XYZ file of C-alpha atoms in Angstrom:
333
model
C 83.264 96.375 74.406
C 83.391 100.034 73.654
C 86.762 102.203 73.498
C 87.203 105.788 75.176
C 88.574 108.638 73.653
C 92.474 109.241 74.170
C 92.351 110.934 77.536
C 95.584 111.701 80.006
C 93.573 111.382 83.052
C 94.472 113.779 85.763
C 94.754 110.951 88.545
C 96.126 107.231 87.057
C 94.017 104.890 89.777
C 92.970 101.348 89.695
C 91.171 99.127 92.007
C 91.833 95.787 92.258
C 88.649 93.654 93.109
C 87.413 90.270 93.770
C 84.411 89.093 93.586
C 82.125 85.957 94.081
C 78.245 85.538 94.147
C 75.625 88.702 94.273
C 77.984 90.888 96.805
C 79.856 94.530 96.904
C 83.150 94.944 95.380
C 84.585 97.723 97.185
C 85.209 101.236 97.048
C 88.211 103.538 96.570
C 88.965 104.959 99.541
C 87.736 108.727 99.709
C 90.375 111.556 100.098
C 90.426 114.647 101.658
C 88.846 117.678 101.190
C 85.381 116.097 99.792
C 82.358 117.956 99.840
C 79.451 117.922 102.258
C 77.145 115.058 102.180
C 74.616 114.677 99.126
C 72.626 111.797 98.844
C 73.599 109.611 95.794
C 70.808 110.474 92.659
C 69.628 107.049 90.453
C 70.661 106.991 87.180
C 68.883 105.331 84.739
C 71.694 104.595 81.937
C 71.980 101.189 79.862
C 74.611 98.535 80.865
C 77.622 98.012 78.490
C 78.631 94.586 78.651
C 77.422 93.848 81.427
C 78.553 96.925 83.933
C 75.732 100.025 84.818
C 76.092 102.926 86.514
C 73.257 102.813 88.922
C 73.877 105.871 91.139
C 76.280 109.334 90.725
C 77.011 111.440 94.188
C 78.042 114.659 93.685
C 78.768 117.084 96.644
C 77.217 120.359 97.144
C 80.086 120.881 98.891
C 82.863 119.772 95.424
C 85.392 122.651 95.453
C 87.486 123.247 92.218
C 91.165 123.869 92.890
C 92.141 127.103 91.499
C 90.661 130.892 90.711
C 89.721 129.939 87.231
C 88.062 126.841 87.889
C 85.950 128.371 90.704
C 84.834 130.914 88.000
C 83.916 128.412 85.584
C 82.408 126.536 88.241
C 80.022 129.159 89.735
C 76.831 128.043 88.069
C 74.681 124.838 89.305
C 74.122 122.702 86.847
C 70.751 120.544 86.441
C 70.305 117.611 89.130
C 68.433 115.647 85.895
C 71.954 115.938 84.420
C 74.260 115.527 86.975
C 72.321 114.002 90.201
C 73.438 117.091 91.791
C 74.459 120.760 92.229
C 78.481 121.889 92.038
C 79.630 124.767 94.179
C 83.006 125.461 93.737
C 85.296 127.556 96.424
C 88.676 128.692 96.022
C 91.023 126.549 97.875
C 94.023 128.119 99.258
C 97.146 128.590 96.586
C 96.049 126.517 94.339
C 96.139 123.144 96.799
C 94.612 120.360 95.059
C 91.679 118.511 96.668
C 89.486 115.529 96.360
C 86.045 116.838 95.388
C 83.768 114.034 96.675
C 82.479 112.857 93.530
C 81.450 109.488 93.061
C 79.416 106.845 91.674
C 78.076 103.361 92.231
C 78.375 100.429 89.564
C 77.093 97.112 89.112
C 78.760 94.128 87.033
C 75.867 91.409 85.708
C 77.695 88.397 84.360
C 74.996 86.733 82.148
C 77.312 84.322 80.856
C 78.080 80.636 81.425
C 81.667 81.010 82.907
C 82.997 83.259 85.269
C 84.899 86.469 83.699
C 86.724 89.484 85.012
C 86.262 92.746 83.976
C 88.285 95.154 83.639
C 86.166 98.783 82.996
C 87.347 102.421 82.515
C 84.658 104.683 83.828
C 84.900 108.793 81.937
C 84.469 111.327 84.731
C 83.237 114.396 82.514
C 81.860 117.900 82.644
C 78.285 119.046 81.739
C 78.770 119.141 78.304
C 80.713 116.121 78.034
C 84.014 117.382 78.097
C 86.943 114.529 79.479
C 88.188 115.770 82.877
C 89.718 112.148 83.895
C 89.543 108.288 83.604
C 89.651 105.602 86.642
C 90.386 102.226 85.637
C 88.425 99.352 87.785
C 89.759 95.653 87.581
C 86.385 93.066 89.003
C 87.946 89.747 89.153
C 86.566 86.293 88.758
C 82.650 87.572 88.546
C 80.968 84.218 88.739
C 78.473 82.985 86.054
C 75.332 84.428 86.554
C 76.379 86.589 89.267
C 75.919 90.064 90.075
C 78.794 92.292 91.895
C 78.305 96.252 92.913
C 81.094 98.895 93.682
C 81.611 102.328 94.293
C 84.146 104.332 91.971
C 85.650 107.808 93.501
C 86.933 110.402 90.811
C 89.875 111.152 93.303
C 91.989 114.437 93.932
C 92.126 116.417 90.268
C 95.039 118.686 89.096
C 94.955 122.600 89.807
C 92.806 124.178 87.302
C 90.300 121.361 85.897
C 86.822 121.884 85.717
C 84.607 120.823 87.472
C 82.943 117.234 86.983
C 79.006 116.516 86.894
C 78.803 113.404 84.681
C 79.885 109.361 85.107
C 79.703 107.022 82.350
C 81.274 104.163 81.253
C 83.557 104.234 78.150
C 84.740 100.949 78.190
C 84.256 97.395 78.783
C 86.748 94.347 78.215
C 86.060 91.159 79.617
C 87.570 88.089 79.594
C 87.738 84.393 81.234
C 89.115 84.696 85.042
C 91.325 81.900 84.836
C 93.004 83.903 81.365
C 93.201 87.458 82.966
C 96.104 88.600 83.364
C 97.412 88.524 87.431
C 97.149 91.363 89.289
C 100.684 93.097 90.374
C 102.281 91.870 93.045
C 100.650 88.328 92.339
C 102.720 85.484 90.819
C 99.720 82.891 88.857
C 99.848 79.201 89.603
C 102.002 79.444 86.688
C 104.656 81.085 87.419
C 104.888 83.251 84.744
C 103.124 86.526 84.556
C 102.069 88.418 81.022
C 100.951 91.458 80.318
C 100.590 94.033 77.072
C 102.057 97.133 77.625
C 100.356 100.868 76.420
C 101.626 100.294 72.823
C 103.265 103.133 70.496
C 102.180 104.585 67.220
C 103.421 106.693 64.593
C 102.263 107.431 60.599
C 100.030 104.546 61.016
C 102.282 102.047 62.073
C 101.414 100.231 65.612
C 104.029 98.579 68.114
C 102.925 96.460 71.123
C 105.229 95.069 73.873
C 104.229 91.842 75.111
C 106.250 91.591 79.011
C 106.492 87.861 80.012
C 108.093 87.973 84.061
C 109.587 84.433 85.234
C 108.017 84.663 88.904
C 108.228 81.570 90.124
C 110.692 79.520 91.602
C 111.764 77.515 88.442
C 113.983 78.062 85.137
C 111.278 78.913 82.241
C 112.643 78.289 78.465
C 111.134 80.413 75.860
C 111.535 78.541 72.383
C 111.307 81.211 69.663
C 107.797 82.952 69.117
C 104.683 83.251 71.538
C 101.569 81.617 70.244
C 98.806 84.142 69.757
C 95.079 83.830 69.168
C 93.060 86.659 67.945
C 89.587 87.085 69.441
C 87.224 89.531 68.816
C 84.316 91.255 71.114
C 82.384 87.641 71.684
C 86.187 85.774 72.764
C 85.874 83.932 69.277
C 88.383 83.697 66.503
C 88.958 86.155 64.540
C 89.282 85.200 60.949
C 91.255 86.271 57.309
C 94.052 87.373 59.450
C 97.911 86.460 58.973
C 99.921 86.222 61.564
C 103.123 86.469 60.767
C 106.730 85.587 62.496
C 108.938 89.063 62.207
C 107.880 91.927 60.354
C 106.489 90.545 56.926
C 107.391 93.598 55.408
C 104.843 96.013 57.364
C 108.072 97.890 58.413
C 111.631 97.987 59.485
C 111.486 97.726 63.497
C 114.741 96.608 65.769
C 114.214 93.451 66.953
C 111.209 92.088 64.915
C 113.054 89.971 62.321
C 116.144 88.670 64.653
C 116.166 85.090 64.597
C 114.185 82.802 66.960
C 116.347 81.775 69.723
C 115.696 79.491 73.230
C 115.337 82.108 75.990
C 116.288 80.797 79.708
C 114.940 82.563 82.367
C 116.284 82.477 86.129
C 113.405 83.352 88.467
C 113.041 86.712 88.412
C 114.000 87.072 84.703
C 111.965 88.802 81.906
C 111.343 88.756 78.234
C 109.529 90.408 75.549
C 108.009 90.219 72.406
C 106.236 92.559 70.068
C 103.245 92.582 67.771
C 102.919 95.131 65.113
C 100.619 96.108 62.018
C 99.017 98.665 60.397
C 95.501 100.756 60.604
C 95.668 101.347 57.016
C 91.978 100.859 55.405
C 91.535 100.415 51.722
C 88.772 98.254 50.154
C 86.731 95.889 52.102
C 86.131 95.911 55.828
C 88.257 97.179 58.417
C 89.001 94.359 61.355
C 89.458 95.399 64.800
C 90.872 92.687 67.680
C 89.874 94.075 70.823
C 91.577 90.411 72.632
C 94.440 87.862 72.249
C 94.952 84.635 73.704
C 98.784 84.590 74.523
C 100.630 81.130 75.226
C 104.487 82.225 76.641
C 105.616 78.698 74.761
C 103.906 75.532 72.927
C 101.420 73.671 75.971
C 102.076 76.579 78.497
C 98.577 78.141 80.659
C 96.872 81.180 78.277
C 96.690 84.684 79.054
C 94.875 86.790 77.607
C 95.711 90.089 76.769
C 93.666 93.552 75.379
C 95.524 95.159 73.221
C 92.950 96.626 70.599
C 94.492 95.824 67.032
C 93.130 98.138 64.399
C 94.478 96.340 61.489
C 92.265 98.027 59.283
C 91.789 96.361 56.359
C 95.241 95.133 56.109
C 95.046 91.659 57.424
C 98.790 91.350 58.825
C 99.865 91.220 62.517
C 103.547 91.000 62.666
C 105.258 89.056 65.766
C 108.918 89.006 66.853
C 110.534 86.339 68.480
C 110.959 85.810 72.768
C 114.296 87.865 73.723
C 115.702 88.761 77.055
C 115.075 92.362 78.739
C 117.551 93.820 80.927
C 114.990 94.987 83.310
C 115.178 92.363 86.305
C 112.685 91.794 89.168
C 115.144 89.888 91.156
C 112.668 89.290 93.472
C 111.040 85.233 92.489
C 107.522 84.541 93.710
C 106.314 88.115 94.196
């Protein structure tokens, strides 16, 4: 698994995928305004985890979206680099348009159980600058199996540069039947988990785990959610402690209330948080790229990725289960 640098992408999209034997994932749908056509150029990059980036399409035709970026846009750059020329135009007032680019992927699962992927592909410039990030979810990739796709980098905000790279910045990966359910879909379980962006300040680290009573039954949280850490391989993760409330790493509302039984009404949701430190002193730093969530004591895993840097602190605080006020109202969705 390899992490990105902090980028706020210009366009937030995700595709939802399913896949099953040697067969094509899908594409995102192109917008308007692309370029004219341009045959897709073969890239020869090496897979991470698993996922390659086999061809890049890049419009003669791409048109930047303002004045400036026209200007910086002027110049071809090298089809070795890029798979292609960019032309830029200047699009009335500013109006933002989709400038064709593309490229197409394929995820190899050489593993003995089916996983799904989940892979953030870095749309840059020639130089490597960020421009944006598109976030691709490939479910239930069988063992052995190979799946392709297409990945669009979508309409970009007035005034960014113009794109002539694709790679991919990160990888996580973990077992279909653990991911996490896509939205809008309620698992067999009937309760739905997910890890939320996280927050950070001075070194300190906060993230919300969201736990969504979908079904049609009452759920009863009893205190704490059981948590495995895994690292890059899905194995333990040792000379960690995991601790119930803060342990000390810091004063935080909620994280040392006592444990209480949490009913939930479908519909209902609940929360918990993990926090720690990335503070590094002597000896190695740990990362946790995964963890293996159980809502309460026998109930199905999820696993979540929310990328602990506990540097060489070896604490992960947890607080206990408590109600949100956020409701979906809406059981089974």
């Amino acid at each position: 698994m390899r992490r990105p640098a902090l980028l706020l992408p210009a366009v937030a999209a995700a595709v939802l995928l399913t896949a099953c034997g040697s067969e094509h994932a899908g594409t995102q749908s192109p917008g308007a305004g692309s370029g004219g056509p341009t045959s897709p150029s073969p890239v020869d990059q090496p897979a991470v985890d698993g996922v390659r980036i086999t061809s890049v399409t890049i419009p003669s035709g791409s048109r930047s979206t303002s004045p400036s970026a026209a200007a910086s846009a002027s110049a071809s750059t090298s089809p070795a680099e890029t798979g292609g020329g960019v032309r830029a135009e200047r699009l009335p007032d500013g109006l933002p348009a989709d400038p064709g680019v593309s490229a197409a992927y394929e995820v190899v699962n050489s593993t003995a159980g089916a996983l799904t992927y989940t892979v953030i592909f870095g749309f840059t410039t020639s130089t490597g600058g960020a421009v944006s990030n598109q976030k691709v979810t490939v479910r239930s990739v069988g063992a052995g199996r190979t799946v392709t796709g297409t990945v669009r980098l979508g309409t970009l905000a007035p005034g960014a540069p113009p794109v002539t790279r694709v790679k991919v910045a990160e990888v996580t990966r973990v077992p279909a039947a653990e991911a996490p359910s896509e939205p809008g879909v309620c698992p067999p379980s009937g309760i739905r988990i997910t890890a939320d962006d996280g927050d950070s300040a001075m070194g300190l680290r906060v993230v919300g785990l969201l736990l969504e009573n979908c079904g049609t039954e009452v759920r009863t949280l009893d205190g704490y959610p059981r948590l495995s850490l895994l690292d890059d391989d899905l194995q333990p993760v040792r000379g960690v402690e995991v601790m119930k409330g803060s342990g000390g790493i810091a004063t935080v509302a909620g994280f040392d209330d006592p444990p209480r039984a949490v009913t939930l009404k479908p519909g209902e949701r609940a929360s918990a948080g993990l926090m720690w430190r990335n503070t590094t002193g002597f000896g190695e730093a740990v990362d946790v790229p995964y963890v293996r969530v159980l809502a309460t004591a026998g109930a199905a895993p999820v696993t979540v990725t929310p990328h602990l840097d506990l540097g060489t602190t070896g604490k992960l605080g947890v607080s206990p289960w408590r109600r949100t006020a956020e409701q979906t109202g809406v059981p089974g969705s």
